[in-house]
XYZ file of C-alpha atoms in Angstrom:
663
model
C 0.000 0.000 0.000
C 1.175 3.539 -0.700
C 1.173 6.268 1.922
C -1.479 8.493 0.338
C -1.895 11.502 -1.934
C 1.013 13.789 -2.781
C 0.517 16.934 -0.697
C 2.017 18.992 -3.532
C -1.187 18.309 -5.476
C -3.379 19.968 -2.847
C -2.737 23.509 -4.038
C -4.728 23.053 -7.250
C -8.438 23.180 -7.901
C -10.535 20.453 -6.327
C -12.105 18.272 -9.011
C -13.018 15.278 -6.883
C -10.639 12.722 -5.368
C -9.654 10.279 -8.160
C -9.473 7.522 -5.552
C -13.234 7.414 -5.026
C -14.215 5.589 -8.257
C -11.220 3.287 -7.875
C -12.198 2.403 -4.302
C -15.825 1.837 -5.312
C -14.684 -0.456 -8.139
C -12.480 -2.455 -5.765
C -15.268 -2.808 -3.213
C -17.767 -3.881 -5.908
C -15.404 -6.500 -7.378
C -16.755 -10.045 -7.609
C -13.446 -11.526 -6.467
C -11.934 -10.825 -3.037
C -9.380 -8.020 -2.948
C -6.829 -8.226 -0.122
C -4.729 -5.198 0.866
C -1.131 -5.978 1.836
C 0.063 -3.132 4.069
C 3.785 -2.600 4.602
C 5.553 0.478 5.937
C 2.905 3.145 6.271
C -0.602 3.472 4.858
C -1.736 7.012 5.531
C -4.564 9.083 4.137
C -5.555 7.863 0.691
C -3.448 4.757 1.196
C -5.584 3.670 4.126
C -8.802 4.750 2.394
C -7.852 2.486 -0.517
C -7.289 -0.364 1.941
C -10.721 0.286 3.467
C -12.241 -0.312 0.046
C -10.646 -3.765 -0.047
C -12.446 -6.774 1.379
C -9.596 -7.817 3.681
C -6.503 -6.127 5.102
C -3.225 -7.853 6.040
C -0.541 -5.712 7.707
C 3.089 -6.298 8.537
C 3.738 -6.092 12.271
C 5.896 -2.981 11.772
C 3.342 -1.171 9.611
C 1.591 2.001 10.719
C -1.718 3.348 9.486
C -3.708 6.534 9.929
C -5.801 9.311 8.438
C -3.682 12.442 9.036
C -5.602 14.803 6.728
C -6.770 16.909 9.683
C -3.167 18.017 10.251
C -3.232 19.508 6.741
C -6.514 21.333 7.280
C -8.570 18.671 5.493
C -10.549 15.491 6.238
C -10.397 11.995 4.718
C -11.987 12.786 1.363
C -12.185 9.402 -0.348
C -14.748 7.771 1.911
C -12.536 7.368 4.961
C -14.854 9.362 7.214
C -17.765 7.114 6.165
C -16.139 3.680 6.103
C -13.952 3.871 9.200
C -16.803 4.377 11.742
C -18.719 1.537 10.056
C -15.715 -0.742 10.504
C -14.281 0.133 13.938
C -17.097 2.112 15.553
C -17.780 5.798 16.057
C -15.642 6.406 19.203
C -12.459 4.911 17.734
C -13.055 6.565 14.357
C -13.525 9.967 15.985
C -10.238 9.487 17.813
C -8.253 8.605 14.692
C -9.852 11.096 12.315
C -9.920 14.185 14.573
C -6.337 13.728 15.798
C -4.732 12.359 12.636
C -2.588 10.096 14.767
C -0.819 7.059 13.337
C -1.416 3.654 14.950
C 0.679 0.510 14.971
C -0.398 -2.696 13.280
C -1.092 -4.224 16.693
C -3.416 -1.363 17.632
C -5.077 -1.537 14.215
C -5.740 -5.248 14.773
C -7.233 -4.498 18.175
C -9.557 -1.918 16.585
C -10.575 -4.387 13.873
C -9.046 -2.143 11.239
C -6.928 -5.005 9.855
C -7.776 -8.687 9.746
C -4.315 -10.135 10.357
C -0.749 -9.053 11.069
C 2.387 -10.919 10.106
C 6.152 -10.841 10.607
C 6.734 -12.529 7.241
C 6.508 -11.338 3.644
C 3.253 -9.420 3.655
C 2.456 -9.919 -0.025
C 3.009 -13.688 0.165
C 0.823 -13.917 3.262
C -1.863 -11.805 1.569
C -1.801 -14.001 -1.555
C -2.252 -17.173 0.498
C -5.008 -15.475 2.488
C -6.792 -14.521 -0.765
C -6.582 -18.094 -1.986
C -8.257 -19.318 1.212
C -11.170 -16.873 0.961
C -11.538 -16.944 -2.845
C -14.859 -18.771 -2.786
C -16.406 -16.987 0.187
C -19.292 -14.522 -0.362
C -18.282 -10.850 -0.340
C -21.519 -9.112 0.618
C -20.515 -9.133 4.278
C -17.067 -7.691 3.438
C -18.161 -4.467 1.736
C -17.770 -1.841 4.444
C -20.030 0.720 2.747
C -22.976 -1.632 3.355
C -22.291 -1.940 7.097
C -24.523 -0.173 9.586
C -22.543 2.417 11.534
C -21.329 1.040 14.876
C -22.796 3.578 17.306
C -22.970 3.417 21.100
C -26.392 3.891 22.663
C -25.499 7.411 23.813
C -24.056 8.472 20.450
C -25.717 11.911 20.542
C -24.082 12.636 23.901
C -20.775 11.328 22.558
C -20.857 13.687 19.570
C -21.700 16.637 21.812
C -18.827 15.852 24.191
C -16.350 15.318 21.360
C -17.436 18.515 19.627
C -16.970 20.518 22.833
C -13.518 19.004 23.353
C -12.495 19.609 19.755
C -13.655 23.232 19.815
C -11.638 23.760 22.987
C -8.430 22.117 21.776
C -8.606 23.195 18.115
C -8.170 26.859 19.136
C -9.925 28.138 16.045
C -8.918 25.400 13.589
C -11.904 24.335 11.482
C -10.722 20.959 10.130
C -11.192 18.999 13.401
C -14.747 20.327 13.647
C -15.472 19.294 10.052
C -14.093 15.828 10.841
C -16.618 15.431 13.665
C -19.395 16.583 11.344
C -18.340 14.041 8.703
C -18.361 11.148 11.185
C -21.735 12.336 12.477
C -23.000 12.065 8.884
C -21.778 8.461 8.809
C -23.713 7.764 12.003
C -26.953 9.442 10.938
C -27.182 9.169 7.149
C -27.153 6.382 4.555
C -23.737 5.791 3.012
C -24.380 7.687 -0.245
C -25.717 10.743 1.579
C -22.795 10.555 3.998
C -20.391 10.555 1.044
C -22.086 13.661 -0.323
C -21.715 15.372 3.065
C -18.046 14.346 3.174
C -17.539 15.925 -0.239
C -19.267 19.176 0.801
C -17.132 19.479 3.918
C -13.988 18.605 1.979
C -14.724 21.287 -0.624
C -15.099 23.917 2.106
C -11.839 22.913 3.771
C -9.947 22.523 0.514
C -10.367 26.178 -0.381
C -9.913 27.549 3.147
C -6.989 29.700 4.163
C -6.327 27.303 7.016
C -5.652 24.395 4.678
C -3.154 26.505 2.748
C -1.486 27.562 5.991
C -1.200 24.008 7.300
C 0.130 22.698 4.008
C 2.678 25.535 3.897
C 3.739 24.615 7.413
C 4.057 20.947 6.446
C 6.775 21.916 3.970
C 8.278 24.606 6.222
C 8.848 22.033 8.952
C 10.882 19.959 6.516
C 12.681 22.934 4.982
C 14.348 23.984 8.247
C 16.474 20.840 8.158
C 18.096 22.166 4.973
C 19.957 24.870 6.889
C 22.539 27.316 5.614
C 24.948 29.851 7.122
C 25.991 33.298 5.836
C 29.427 31.801 5.138
C 27.838 29.601 2.484
C 28.056 26.412 4.561
C 25.045 24.172 4.044
C 23.381 21.094 5.451
C 24.288 18.982 2.427
C 28.003 19.853 2.491
C 28.576 19.716 6.273
C 28.929 16.293 7.828
C 28.200 15.938 11.572
C 30.514 14.130 13.936
C 28.977 11.207 15.878
C 28.135 11.889 19.527
C 28.178 8.868 21.812
C 28.550 10.460 25.226
C 27.170 13.828 26.302
C 27.197 15.913 29.466
C 24.796 18.401 31.025
C 26.136 21.059 33.411
C 23.552 22.433 35.818
C 20.518 20.404 36.853
C 17.845 23.008 37.343
C 14.560 22.791 35.468
C 16.164 23.025 32.023
C 19.145 20.796 32.787
C 16.886 18.058 34.099
C 14.718 18.095 30.984
C 17.762 18.041 28.684
C 19.226 15.107 30.611
C 15.964 13.177 30.259
C 15.761 13.916 26.521
C 19.316 12.653 25.955
C 18.892 9.510 28.070
C 15.564 8.588 26.460
C 17.253 8.822 23.052
C 19.902 6.325 24.128
C 22.840 8.644 24.829
C 25.185 8.065 27.756
C 24.927 11.202 29.890
C 27.126 12.714 32.586
C 24.868 15.001 34.642
C 26.743 17.526 36.807
C 25.396 19.666 39.646
C 27.954 21.135 42.053
C 25.627 21.515 45.070
C 24.877 18.278 46.920
C 21.311 19.188 47.902
C 20.395 20.288 44.379
C 22.041 17.166 42.968
C 19.915 14.866 45.123
C 16.741 16.765 44.228
C 17.636 16.657 40.536
C 18.414 12.949 40.612
C 15.032 12.190 42.152
C 13.207 14.439 39.680
C 15.018 13.005 36.640
C 14.324 9.436 37.752
C 10.642 10.267 38.132
C 10.447 11.831 34.670
C 12.191 8.842 33.091
C 9.943 6.338 34.861
C 6.746 8.167 33.920
C 7.871 8.528 30.319
C 8.861 4.863 30.084
C 5.503 3.787 31.505
C 3.650 5.794 28.851
C 5.742 4.252 26.074
C 5.752 0.741 27.522
C 9.555 0.496 27.753
C 12.149 0.237 30.508
C 13.284 3.593 31.970
C 16.764 4.654 30.817
C 18.051 5.174 34.352
C 21.320 3.370 33.632
C 22.215 5.868 30.897
C 22.977 8.619 33.422
C 26.010 9.062 35.673
C 25.721 11.877 38.209
C 28.542 13.970 39.581
C 29.432 17.171 41.409
C 32.821 17.721 39.800
C 33.207 19.242 36.364
C 36.260 17.016 35.902
C 33.842 14.130 35.308
C 33.059 15.412 31.800
C 36.637 15.040 30.564
C 35.888 12.249 28.088
C 32.510 13.318 26.665
C 31.904 14.243 23.021
C 29.533 17.135 23.652
C 28.578 19.296 26.644
C 25.369 21.280 27.107
C 25.712 24.008 29.732
C 22.414 24.770 31.499
C 23.402 26.886 34.499
C 21.583 30.043 35.643
C 21.142 32.718 32.946
C 24.056 34.884 34.076
C 26.848 35.784 31.649
C 29.621 35.910 34.254
C 28.677 32.460 35.560
C 28.432 30.988 32.073
C 31.817 32.435 31.092
C 33.387 30.787 34.120
C 31.818 27.428 33.225
C 33.075 27.644 29.632
C 36.583 28.458 30.834
C 36.498 25.363 33.049
C 35.072 23.174 30.292
C 37.718 24.310 27.828
C 40.437 23.345 30.298
C 38.923 19.966 31.198
C 37.366 18.577 28.009
C 39.011 16.943 25.020
C 40.075 19.428 22.324
C 37.452 17.871 20.034
C 34.527 18.287 22.451
C 31.633 20.460 21.310
C 30.684 23.056 23.935
C 27.045 24.182 23.784
C 25.056 26.644 25.862
C 21.354 26.443 26.618
C 21.162 30.224 26.973
C 17.866 31.748 25.890
C 19.442 34.881 24.479
C 22.937 35.694 25.763
C 25.823 36.327 23.386
C 27.275 33.041 22.131
C 30.382 34.851 20.866
C 31.319 35.962 24.376
C 31.149 32.357 25.553
C 33.143 31.094 22.575
C 35.918 33.582 23.405
C 36.431 31.815 26.751
C 37.519 28.581 25.051
C 40.532 27.187 23.219
C 38.391 26.116 20.267
C 35.669 28.730 19.649
C 34.766 27.021 16.376
C 33.258 24.155 18.417
C 30.923 26.440 20.410
C 27.221 26.836 19.535
C 24.026 27.642 21.358
C 21.404 24.952 21.894
C 18.335 26.820 23.106
C 15.836 24.286 24.457
C 12.324 25.251 25.524
C 10.756 24.235 28.826
C 10.010 21.484 29.587
C 13.030 20.433 27.541
C 12.108 16.744 27.312
C 8.638 17.628 25.967
C 8.856 20.781 23.836
C 9.769 20.017 20.226
C 11.718 23.157 19.335
C 15.490 23.589 19.479
C 17.234 26.761 18.304
C 20.804 25.914 17.234
C 22.699 29.206 17.424
C 25.895 29.835 15.485
C 28.271 32.765 15.894
C 30.860 34.062 13.402
C 33.421 31.590 14.742
C 31.113 28.547 14.865
C 32.152 25.881 12.368
C 29.748 24.104 10.008
C 30.881 20.913 11.775
C 29.579 22.214 15.114
C 26.265 23.344 13.610
C 25.787 20.060 11.738
C 26.541 18.046 14.885
C 24.128 20.061 17.046
C 21.406 19.798 14.391
C 21.933 16.035 14.136
C 21.825 15.652 17.921
C 18.572 17.612 18.007
C 17.071 15.281 15.421
C 18.128 12.196 17.383
C 16.440 13.433 20.556
C 13.229 14.173 18.666
C 13.515 17.926 18.277
C 12.627 20.164 15.373
C 15.946 21.988 15.115
C 16.329 25.391 13.470
C 19.746 26.947 12.796
C 19.827 30.692 13.572
C 22.421 33.426 13.903
C 23.622 35.061 17.091
C 21.905 38.179 18.421
C 20.173 39.221 21.631
C 17.251 36.816 22.052
C 18.112 34.922 18.841
C 14.892 34.605 16.779
C 12.121 33.568 19.163
C 12.788 35.809 22.150
C 13.882 38.739 19.999
C 10.476 38.720 18.284
C 8.694 38.180 21.582
C 9.960 41.478 23.000
C 7.837 43.856 20.857
C 4.828 41.544 21.298
C 5.088 41.804 25.088
C 5.875 45.512 24.848
C 2.722 46.278 22.884
C 0.571 44.285 25.296
C 1.817 46.465 28.167
C 1.267 49.666 26.205
C -2.313 48.566 25.523
C -2.874 48.305 29.290
C -1.506 51.814 29.748
C -3.933 53.078 27.114
C -7.111 51.511 28.494
C -7.189 47.739 27.976
C -7.363 45.089 30.701
C -5.203 41.940 30.878
C -8.213 39.680 30.435
C -9.372 41.505 27.282
C -5.940 41.367 25.635
C -5.634 37.679 26.518
C -9.133 36.922 25.249
C -8.341 38.431 21.839
C -5.055 36.540 21.515
C -6.607 33.249 22.635
C -9.499 33.673 20.196
C -6.856 34.120 17.486
C -5.501 30.722 18.487
C -2.721 31.142 21.056
C -2.871 28.550 23.826
C -2.485 31.346 26.379
C -2.685 35.093 26.186
C 0.369 37.157 26.994
C -0.619 37.978 30.585
C -1.731 34.475 31.542
C 1.556 33.196 30.124
C 3.475 35.837 32.082
C 1.781 34.745 35.311
C 2.641 31.125 34.531
C 6.304 31.857 33.750
C 6.731 34.270 36.654
C 6.899 38.054 36.393
C 10.138 38.063 38.377
C 12.045 36.305 35.569
C 11.803 39.248 33.186
C 12.157 41.718 36.062
C 15.622 40.397 36.901
C 16.679 40.715 33.261
C 15.384 44.296 33.063
C 17.193 45.219 36.269
C 20.420 43.770 34.872
C 19.874 45.835 31.712
C 19.353 49.016 33.724
C 15.705 49.347 32.700
C 13.751 48.463 35.846
C 14.482 51.469 38.052
C 12.599 54.477 39.448
C 12.936 57.940 37.928
C 15.780 59.510 39.970
C 14.194 62.966 39.703
C 10.654 62.346 40.921
C 10.865 58.961 42.553
C 8.036 57.871 40.290
C 8.464 55.433 37.409
C 9.159 57.171 34.135
C 7.654 56.055 30.840
C 10.910 56.545 28.913
C 14.025 54.402 29.152
C 17.119 54.756 26.999
C 15.332 57.169 24.673
C 12.290 55.037 23.920
C 8.914 54.373 25.478
C 9.004 51.905 28.328
C 6.239 50.500 30.499
C 7.194 49.834 34.129
C 3.883 48.117 34.925
C 5.467 44.688 35.358
C 8.233 46.149 37.517
C 5.691 47.838 39.788
C 3.833 44.566 40.304
C 7.077 42.769 41.127
C 7.986 45.441 43.682
C 4.764 44.463 45.469
C 5.625 40.757 45.358
C 3.114 39.951 42.631
C 5.081 37.352 40.660
C 2.141 35.451 39.156
C 0.847 31.974 39.928
C 3.700 31.205 42.336
C 2.558 34.008 44.697
C -1.174 33.864 43.953
C -1.145 37.383 42.478
C 0.182 38.822 39.241
C -1.773 40.182 36.300
C -4.595 38.022 37.667
C -5.552 36.788 41.109
C -5.583 33.127 42.146
C -7.285 31.350 45.025
C -3.895 30.346 46.419
C -0.228 30.339 45.396
C 0.366 27.682 42.752
C -3.217 27.680 41.499
C -3.624 27.825 37.716
C -7.155 29.254 37.640
C -6.755 32.916 36.676
C -9.437 35.365 37.802
C -9.770 39.076 36.981
C -8.406 41.179 39.838
C -10.348 44.340 40.817
C -7.230 45.576 42.620
C -5.276 45.490 39.366
C -7.979 47.431 37.538
C -7.805 50.152 40.223
C -4.020 50.071 40.049
C -4.153 50.660 36.275
C -6.586 53.577 36.727
C -4.244 55.173 39.287
C -1.237 54.606 37.050
C -2.947 56.275 34.080
C -3.979 59.241 36.246
C -0.430 59.656 37.589
C 0.981 59.793 34.072
C -1.896 61.844 32.613
C -2.823 59.027 30.251
C -6.320 59.241 28.784
C -7.779 55.763 28.313
C -9.441 55.097 24.979
C -11.584 52.263 23.698
C -9.364 49.462 22.410
C -11.002 46.898 20.136
C -10.035 43.414 18.939
C -8.455 44.750 15.768
C -6.074 47.083 17.589
C -4.932 44.345 19.973
C -4.191 41.922 17.146
C -2.560 44.471 14.868
C -0.288 46.038 17.452
C 0.767 42.780 19.106
C 1.143 40.683 15.955
C 2.339 43.264 13.433
C 5.076 44.553 15.758
C 6.265 40.954 16.151
C 6.098 40.396 12.397
C 8.008 43.633 11.776
C 10.801 42.324 14.008
C 10.704 39.102 12.015
C 11.416 41.081 8.853
C 14.338 42.778 10.632
C 15.674 39.354 11.590
C 15.503 38.259 7.953
C 17.151 41.504 6.882
C 19.962 40.977 9.422
C 20.558 37.407 8.259
C 19.758 35.906 11.673
C 17.210 33.586 10.048
C 17.797 32.226 6.555
C 14.160 32.435 5.488
C 10.582 32.992 6.681
C 10.064 29.241 7.173
C 12.637 29.242 9.991
C 10.753 31.950 11.861
C 7.382 30.288 11.363
C 8.577 26.892 12.595
C 10.162 28.502 15.663
C 6.942 30.296 16.540
C 4.602 27.355 16.036
C 6.724 24.878 18.006
C 8.169 27.234 20.610
C 5.632 29.988 21.222
C 2.221 28.356 20.580
C 1.502 30.347 17.431
C -1.616 28.609 16.004
C -0.497 26.212 13.297
C -3.607 26.872 11.211
C -2.324 30.444 10.727
C 0.961 29.074 9.349
C 3.332 31.169 11.475
C 3.794 34.941 11.810
C 5.504 35.466 8.452
C 2.989 33.345 6.533
C 0.204 35.188 8.350
C 1.671 38.497 7.153
C 1.642 37.202 3.588
C -1.971 36.062 4.015
C -3.157 39.371 5.469
C -1.261 41.243 2.758
C 2.134 42.884 3.171
C 0.737 46.205 2.010
C -1.864 46.105 4.804
C 0.770 45.193 7.415
C 2.903 48.107 6.199
C -0.015 50.546 6.190
C -1.122 49.631 9.730
C 2.427 49.781 11.101
C 2.828 53.249 9.586
C -0.470 54.266 11.207
C 0.564 53.060 14.669
C 4.111 54.424 14.379
C 2.727 57.849 13.539
C 0.608 57.660 16.695
C 3.516 56.313 18.797
C 6.802 57.703 17.397
C 8.628 56.773 20.620
C 8.115 53.041 19.878
C 10.788 51.962 17.336
C 9.340 48.461 16.976
C 6.368 49.986 15.128
C 8.541 51.657 12.481
C 8.279 49.509 9.333
C 11.628 47.989 8.467
C 13.391 48.331 5.124
C 12.788 44.726 4.018
C 9.026 45.010 4.498
C 8.974 48.199 2.437
C 11.117 46.555 -0.236
C 8.809 43.534 -0.463
C 5.757 45.759 -0.856
C 7.575 47.839 -3.483
C 8.367 44.568 -5.291
C 4.666 43.788 -5.586
C 4.310 41.665 -2.417
C 5.636 38.432 -3.955
C 4.446 35.082 -2.551
C 6.328 33.914 0.514
C 8.210 31.302 -1.528
C 9.827 34.191 -3.474
C 10.869 36.281 -0.475
C 14.407 34.882 -0.341
C 15.233 36.537 -3.662
C 14.302 39.972 -2.280
C 15.989 39.226 1.060
C 19.228 38.382 -0.750
C 19.164 41.695 -2.643
C 18.453 43.707 0.513
C 21.272 42.014 2.437
C 23.724 42.645 -0.391
C 22.989 46.378 -0.158
C 23.618 46.604 3.590
C-alpha cells in the first residue's frame, strides 16, 4: 500500500478525489481483494485499503488518516467507512487527531484482519486463496450499519466541545466530527455527499493553505545554511556517543531526560549536593513516567551523576544549562575548555545571551554553539541551534543532528540578543503592556489573543512563567528602576517608550501563579485558575492618572494588529539581518516554541496572508501615533517587499538576498 496523496497536489483546484471511483470499483469486485500493508498506509493509502475486502498488515506497519493536520478530512470515503468498521468512538479518535497507529493497535480496533512478521504480499496471496470462494456481501464496508454506542448523541456533543476547545480556532477537526456524524446518521451515499461538501469547504480555506505551507516549512528547516555559504548537504556531523549536562535546574533536568531517552550516555553535573539529590530524584521520576507511557524500561542506567566538572573530561559534547548569568556561564566555559578533550563540542542552553562571548572563553571557539531548548526540555519540540561568526559548520551540523536524534525540530539561527524567538517576543510583550496603559485590561488582551488561536494570552503566560524572571533581566539591563528625579516610574528608558507596569507589580511581590497574584488573582499560590483582579484594575486607573494618560476604547483589531504586526516587523528585521535564513525558519520557531496557532501558518505566513501592504499601512499608522516606539517603524525589508509587488512567501528569499547585499 502507498502512503497516500502527494501533498504537492493539494494547491490546485478540487475536481473530486480520483481515488473514489477506484475504491468503489475495488469494493464492488466479484473476487476478493486483499490489501497488503507494509511500511505506512496514511490518508488515501488507508482509504484504498478500506475499500478492499480484507486487510493484512506487517507487524511494523503504521496506518492513519492524518488529513486533519493539513486542514482537510479523509476525502475518499474514509470518514464514512472507518466508523462503520471500527465504531464511532475509535473513528472519531483517529480522524480528529490524525494520529498514526501501529499494526497491533489496528488489529485491536478491527481495522486489519491479520498481522504478520513474514513477507506481507506472500501472506496476503495465500489469504486470498483461502477466501476466494467466500461470499463478499458481508465484506463491503459501505454496506455496514454504523457502529454507534447507545449514547451516540451525547458522545458527539462531548467530542465537539472538546475539539472546539483544543482546536483553538482550527476548522478541520470540527469538520471531521461533522463528517463522522454524517456516517452515524445518514445512509452511506448521503454521507459521502456530506463528506464531499465538507472537503470542498476545507480545501479552499486559508487554514488548509497555511497548514500545508507549514508541512513543507517544517521539513525545509532541516536544509539549513549559514551566511558563510556552509550548508546542510556539504557539512557532515561528527557522531556523539557520550554527552554531558552542566547544571541540573529545570532546564538541565529536561535536557538530561531527553538525551537519556534517546539512548545517549549522559554525565549530569550539579555542584551543590542538595540540588544534585533533588535533581536525581526528579530526573528518575520523569524517566519512569515517560517509560511507563511508552511501555519500555526507563533509561536510568544511561545517566552518571557527579558534582565535579572534571567528570566530563571524556565526553563528546557538553550542554551548559546553568543560571542565565553571563559571568557564571563564562566561568563554566573556561572550566570546560580546560577539562574537556580538544574535540569536544561546547554548547550553551542560553535563551538569548551572546554566544560569541562564551566562545571567546575557550581554546576552540569554532566548536561552540548555542542549543536553546524550551521548557520542559524533554517535551517541547523546538530547538534553536545558534551559530556565531566563529562557529564551524561541523559544530552546527553536529548540534542539528543531535537535536534530530532526541526528537527535536531543530532550526539553525544566527547570534543576536534573544536569537529569533525571544527577539520577536519582546515587541509583542511591549505592545501588550502599552495597551494596558492606554485603556485595555489583561483579560481583554488575553481573550483576543486566545481567540486568534494562542494557547495562552500574553498575561496568563506571564503569570505562569513568573513576572520576576523578566524583572531580573530588566534590572540587569538598567531598565527596571525608578525615575531619579521624581521617585516615580518614568515612561521613557534609553530614549524610547518603556512600560514599568510589570516592575511595579514585582515590587509588590506579585510574581504570578507562584505568589497567587500577578496580572490576575488566584485562590492560592500555585493555582492555575486565573481570575480578573479588581485591585489590578484600580491600580491601572491610578497609574494612568499619575501619568496623565487618557484611556481610549481598544477593540479586537487594535490588539491583534499592534501585538502581531510589531512581532512580524521584528521578524522582517531578523531576515534583513541574516539571523534567520528564510521565513520558514521563523514560522517553525513560533509554532513549536511559542504556541503560534499552526492553522495560521506562522507569523511570516500570516503576514503574507493578510497582505504585506496592509501590514505596512497599519504599522505606519501606529508608528505615527507612537513615534517613541521603534518596533512599530516599518523595516526596510518590508517596504522593499511591498515595493516589489508583495511576492508570494516562496519568493521572499530573492528579495531578502538583494536587501542584504545592499547593507
